[in-house]
Amino acid sequence: MADIEWKPLPAGLWTPPAVFAELGNLLLQAFTDDGVPTWEISKKRGKRGEWNIIAKGTADTFEAAKAAALFEAEAASRLP
């Protein structure tokens, strides 16, 4: 797995724990949604830097959500 730096997402917009990381042109997020650990991967597109969600899911724990986001992002980054 890639060694990435997770940074906190802005408090008030996300309920802690909530973090994000960038991996190339992908944005990884792990957060809780109504108490459920959730992860999302978005891909940068367009000249203005818009983001499209390309994958998302839930996990049993917050750490598992981070691991799932990283795993799926690494798989997505290997696609042509």
Coordinates of C-alpha atoms in Angstrom, one line a residue:
M1 CA 0.0 0.0 0.0
A2 CA 1.1 3.5 -0.6
D3 CA 2.3 5.6 2.3
I4 CA 0.0 8.6 2.2
E5 CA -0.8 11.4 4.7
W6 CA -4.3 11.6 5.9
K7 CA -5.5 15.1 6.8
P8 CA -8.6 16.1 8.7
L9 CA -11.6 17.2 6.8
P10 CA -13.1 20.6 8.0
A11 CA -15.0 20.2 11.2
G12 CA -18.6 21.3 10.9
L13 CA -19.0 19.9 7.4
W14 CA -18.1 16.4 8.5
T15 CA -18.6 14.6 11.8
P16 CA -15.3 13.5 13.2
P17 CA -13.5 11.3 12.6
A18 CA -13.2 12.6 9.0
V19 CA -10.1 12.6 6.9
F20 CA -8.9 13.0 3.3
A21 CA -5.8 12.2 1.3
E22 CA -4.7 12.9 -2.3
L23 CA -3.2 10.1 -4.4
G24 CA -2.3 11.4 -7.8
N25 CA -5.5 12.8 -9.4
L26 CA -7.6 11.0 -6.9
L27 CA -9.1 12.4 -3.7
L28 CA -9.8 9.8 -0.9
Q29 CA -12.1 10.5 1.9
A30 CA -13.1 8.5 5.0
F31 CA -15.8 9.8 7.3
T32 CA -18.8 8.7 9.4
D33 CA -22.3 9.1 7.9
D34 CA -25.0 8.7 10.6
G35 CA -22.4 6.7 12.6
V36 CA -21.5 4.4 9.7
P37 CA -17.8 4.5 8.6
T38 CA -17.9 5.5 4.9
W39 CA -15.3 6.0 2.2
E40 CA -15.3 7.8 -1.1
I41 CA -12.9 8.2 -4.0
S42 CA -13.2 11.1 -6.4
K43 CA -11.3 11.8 -9.6
K44 CA -10.3 15.2 -10.7
R45 CA -11.6 16.2 -14.1
G46 CA -11.8 19.4 -16.2
K47 CA -9.7 22.5 -16.2
R48 CA -11.4 24.0 -13.2
G49 CA -10.6 20.9 -11.0
E50 CA -14.1 19.5 -10.6
W51 CA -14.3 16.2 -8.8
N52 CA -16.4 13.1 -9.8
I53 CA -17.1 10.4 -7.3
I54 CA -15.9 7.2 -8.9
A55 CA -16.3 4.8 -6.0
K56 CA -17.9 4.7 -2.5
G57 CA -18.7 2.3 0.2
T58 CA -19.1 1.6 3.9
A59 CA -17.0 -0.4 6.3
D60 CA -17.1 -2.0 9.8
T61 CA -14.7 0.5 11.3
F62 CA -13.2 3.9 10.5
E63 CA -9.7 2.4 10.0
A64 CA -11.3 -0.2 7.6
A65 CA -12.9 2.7 5.7
K66 CA -9.5 4.3 5.2
A67 CA -8.0 1.0 4.1
A68 CA -10.8 0.4 1.6
A69 CA -10.5 3.8 0.1
L70 CA -6.7 3.4 -0.3
F71 CA -7.1 -0.1 -1.8
E72 CA -9.7 0.9 -4.3
A73 CA -7.8 4.1 -5.2
E74 CA -4.7 2.1 -5.9
A75 CA -6.7 -0.3 -8.1
A76 CA -8.3 2.6 -9.9
S77 CA -5.0 4.3 -10.6
R78 CA -3.7 1.2 -12.4
L79 CA -6.6 1.3 -14.9
P80 CA -5.9 2.8 -18.3

